[in-house]
């Protein structure tokens, strides 16, 4: 039990030092930028580019959701 708690504390410390498994702030900024780009009427003049932008938005939203879930579960284990 004590070894597990020590490992959890060390992992928590490492996550904080590295900004997490994902740099969520960077991913969120990228997502926001892509969403702004997707709102441009000119984007829709190029359907292939629009499709790529929408796929990237979806992927980043999934990454953010997965990372938040992981952090929540990790913090639940810590308690």
JSON list of C-alpha atoms in Angstrom, two decimals:
[
{"chain": "A", "resi": 1, "resn": "UNK", "atom": "CA", "xyz": [0.00, 0.00, 0.00]},
{"chain": "A", "resi": 2, "resn": "UNK", "atom": "CA", "xyz": [2.76, 2.45, 0.94]},
{"chain": "A", "resi": 3, "resn": "UNK", "atom": "CA", "xyz": [4.70, 1.65, -2.25]},
{"chain": "A", "resi": 4, "resn": "UNK", "atom": "CA", "xyz": [1.60, 2.27, -4.35]},
{"chain": "A", "resi": 5, "resn": "UNK", "atom": "CA", "xyz": [1.00, 5.63, -2.69]},
{"chain": "A", "resi": 6, "resn": "UNK", "atom": "CA", "xyz": [4.64, 6.56, -3.26]},
{"chain": "A", "resi": 7, "resn": "UNK", "atom": "CA", "xyz": [4.36, 5.63, -6.95]},
{"chain": "A", "resi": 8, "resn": "UNK", "atom": "CA", "xyz": [1.16, 7.64, -7.34]},
{"chain": "A", "resi": 9, "resn": "UNK", "atom": "CA", "xyz": [2.79, 10.67, -5.69]},
{"chain": "A", "resi": 10, "resn": "UNK", "atom": "CA", "xyz": [5.82, 10.37, -7.96]},
{"chain": "A", "resi": 11, "resn": "UNK", "atom": "CA", "xyz": [3.65, 10.02, -11.07]},
{"chain": "A", "resi": 12, "resn": "UNK", "atom": "CA", "xyz": [1.61, 13.04, -10.02]},
{"chain": "A", "resi": 13, "resn": "UNK", "atom": "CA", "xyz": [4.79, 15.07, -9.56]},
{"chain": "A", "resi": 14, "resn": "UNK", "atom": "CA", "xyz": [6.08, 13.99, -12.99]},
{"chain": "A", "resi": 15, "resn": "UNK", "atom": "CA", "xyz": [2.79, 14.90, -14.67]},
{"chain": "A", "resi": 16, "resn": "UNK", "atom": "CA", "xyz": [2.86, 18.37, -13.13]},
{"chain": "A", "resi": 17, "resn": "UNK", "atom": "CA", "xyz": [6.48, 18.94, -14.17]},
{"chain": "A", "resi": 18, "resn": "UNK", "atom": "CA", "xyz": [5.81, 17.97, -17.76]},
{"chain": "A", "resi": 19, "resn": "UNK", "atom": "CA", "xyz": [2.50, 19.76, -18.13]},
{"chain": "A", "resi": 20, "resn": "UNK", "atom": "CA", "xyz": [0.68, 16.47, -18.16]},
{"chain": "A", "resi": 21, "resn": "UNK", "atom": "CA", "xyz": [0.69, 13.62, -20.62]},
{"chain": "A", "resi": 22, "resn": "UNK", "atom": "CA", "xyz": [-0.64, 16.11, -23.14]},
{"chain": "A", "resi": 23, "resn": "UNK", "atom": "CA", "xyz": [0.03, 19.82, -23.07]},
{"chain": "A", "resi": 24, "resn": "UNK", "atom": "CA", "xyz": [-3.65, 20.61, -22.72]},
{"chain": "A", "resi": 25, "resn": "UNK", "atom": "CA", "xyz": [-3.21, 24.36, -22.93]},
{"chain": "A", "resi": 26, "resn": "UNK", "atom": "CA", "xyz": [-1.40, 23.99, -26.26]},
{"chain": "A", "resi": 27, "resn": "UNK", "atom": "CA", "xyz": [-4.02, 21.55, -27.56]},
{"chain": "A", "resi": 28, "resn": "UNK", "atom": "CA", "xyz": [-6.84, 23.88, -26.47]},
{"chain": "A", "resi": 29, "resn": "UNK", "atom": "CA", "xyz": [-5.20, 26.85, -28.22]},
{"chain": "A", "resi": 30, "resn": "UNK", "atom": "CA", "xyz": [-4.78, 24.78, -31.38]},
{"chain": "A", "resi": 31, "resn": "UNK", "atom": "CA", "xyz": [-8.40, 23.67, -31.15]},
{"chain": "A", "resi": 32, "resn": "UNK", "atom": "CA", "xyz": [-9.61, 27.24, -30.72]},
{"chain": "A", "resi": 33, "resn": "UNK", "atom": "CA", "xyz": [-7.57, 28.35, -33.73]},
{"chain": "A", "resi": 34, "resn": "UNK", "atom": "CA", "xyz": [-9.01, 25.56, -35.88]},
{"chain": "A", "resi": 35, "resn": "UNK", "atom": "CA", "xyz": [-12.55, 26.38, -34.76]},
{"chain": "A", "resi": 36, "resn": "UNK", "atom": "CA", "xyz": [-12.02, 30.01, -35.72]},
{"chain": "A", "resi": 37, "resn": "UNK", "atom": "CA", "xyz": [-10.68, 28.88, -39.09]},
{"chain": "A", "resi": 38, "resn": "UNK", "atom": "CA", "xyz": [-13.70, 26.62, -39.59]},
{"chain": "A", "resi": 39, "resn": "UNK", "atom": "CA", "xyz": [-16.00, 29.62, -39.13]},
{"chain": "A", "resi": 40, "resn": "UNK", "atom": "CA", "xyz": [-14.48, 31.43, -42.11]},
{"chain": "A", "resi": 41, "resn": "UNK", "atom": "CA", "xyz": [-16.78, 31.37, -45.15]},
{"chain": "A", "resi": 42, "resn": "UNK", "atom": "CA", "xyz": [-13.70, 31.13, -47.38]},
{"chain": "A", "resi": 43, "resn": "UNK", "atom": "CA", "xyz": [-12.77, 27.76, -45.88]},
{"chain": "A", "resi": 44, "resn": "UNK", "atom": "CA", "xyz": [-15.90, 26.21, -47.34]},
{"chain": "A", "resi": 45, "resn": "UNK", "atom": "CA", "xyz": [-14.76, 27.18, -50.83]},
{"chain": "A", "resi": 46, "resn": "UNK", "atom": "CA", "xyz": [-12.26, 24.34, -50.46]},
{"chain": "A", "resi": 47, "resn": "UNK", "atom": "CA", "xyz": [-14.23, 21.27, -49.28]},
{"chain": "A", "resi": 48, "resn": "UNK", "atom": "CA", "xyz": [-11.11, 19.09, -48.96]},
{"chain": "A", "resi": 49, "resn": "UNK", "atom": "CA", "xyz": [-9.43, 21.57, -46.63]},
{"chain": "A", "resi": 50, "resn": "UNK", "atom": "CA", "xyz": [-12.67, 22.01, -44.67]},
{"chain": "A", "resi": 51, "resn": "UNK", "atom": "CA", "xyz": [-12.89, 18.24, -44.21]},
{"chain": "A", "resi": 52, "resn": "UNK", "atom": "CA", "xyz": [-9.31, 18.11, -42.88]},
{"chain": "A", "resi": 53, "resn": "UNK", "atom": "CA", "xyz": [-9.96, 20.99, -40.46]},
{"chain": "A", "resi": 54, "resn": "UNK", "atom": "CA", "xyz": [-13.11, 19.31, -39.14]},
{"chain": "A", "resi": 55, "resn": "UNK", "atom": "CA", "xyz": [-11.28, 16.01, -38.65]},
{"chain": "A", "resi": 56, "resn": "UNK", "atom": "CA", "xyz": [-8.51, 17.80, -36.73]},
{"chain": "A", "resi": 57, "resn": "UNK", "atom": "CA", "xyz": [-11.10, 19.54, -34.55]},
{"chain": "A", "resi": 58, "resn": "UNK", "atom": "CA", "xyz": [-12.74, 16.20, -33.77]},
{"chain": "A", "resi": 59, "resn": "UNK", "atom": "CA", "xyz": [-9.40, 14.57, -32.97]},
{"chain": "A", "resi": 60, "resn": "UNK", "atom": "CA", "xyz": [-8.33, 17.38, -30.64]},
{"chain": "A", "resi": 61, "resn": "UNK", "atom": "CA", "xyz": [-11.69, 17.35, -28.85]},
{"chain": "A", "resi": 62, "resn": "UNK", "atom": "CA", "xyz": [-11.27, 13.62, -28.27]},
{"chain": "A", "resi": 63, "resn": "UNK", "atom": "CA", "xyz": [-7.70, 14.10, -26.98]},
{"chain": "A", "resi": 64, "resn": "UNK", "atom": "CA", "xyz": [-8.84, 16.77, -24.55]},
{"chain": "A", "resi": 65, "resn": "UNK", "atom": "CA", "xyz": [-11.73, 14.64, -23.32]},
{"chain": "A", "resi": 66, "resn": "UNK", "atom": "CA", "xyz": [-9.49, 11.58, -22.89]},
{"chain": "A", "resi": 67, "resn": "UNK", "atom": "CA", "xyz": [-6.81, 13.54, -21.05]},
{"chain": "A", "resi": 68, "resn": "UNK", "atom": "CA", "xyz": [-9.37, 15.14, -18.71]},
{"chain": "A", "resi": 69, "resn": "UNK", "atom": "CA", "xyz": [-10.86, 11.74, -17.95]},
{"chain": "A", "resi": 70, "resn": "UNK", "atom": "CA", "xyz": [-7.42, 10.31, -17.31]},
{"chain": "A", "resi": 71, "resn": "UNK", "atom": "CA", "xyz": [-6.51, 13.17, -14.97]},
{"chain": "A", "resi": 72, "resn": "UNK", "atom": "CA", "xyz": [-9.80, 12.81, -13.09]},
{"chain": "A", "resi": 73, "resn": "UNK", "atom": "CA", "xyz": [-9.32, 9.06, -12.66]},
{"chain": "A", "resi": 74, "resn": "UNK", "atom": "CA", "xyz": [-5.71, 9.54, -11.60]},
{"chain": "A", "resi": 75, "resn": "UNK", "atom": "CA", "xyz": [-6.74, 12.14, -9.02]},
{"chain": "A", "resi": 76, "resn": "UNK", "atom": "CA", "xyz": [-9.46, 9.81, -7.74]},
{"chain": "A", "resi": 77, "resn": "UNK", "atom": "CA", "xyz": [-6.81, 7.13, -7.20]},
{"chain": "A", "resi": 78, "resn": "UNK", "atom": "CA", "xyz": [-4.65, 9.60, -5.29]},
{"chain": "A", "resi": 79, "resn": "UNK", "atom": "CA", "xyz": [-7.42, 10.29, -2.78]}
]
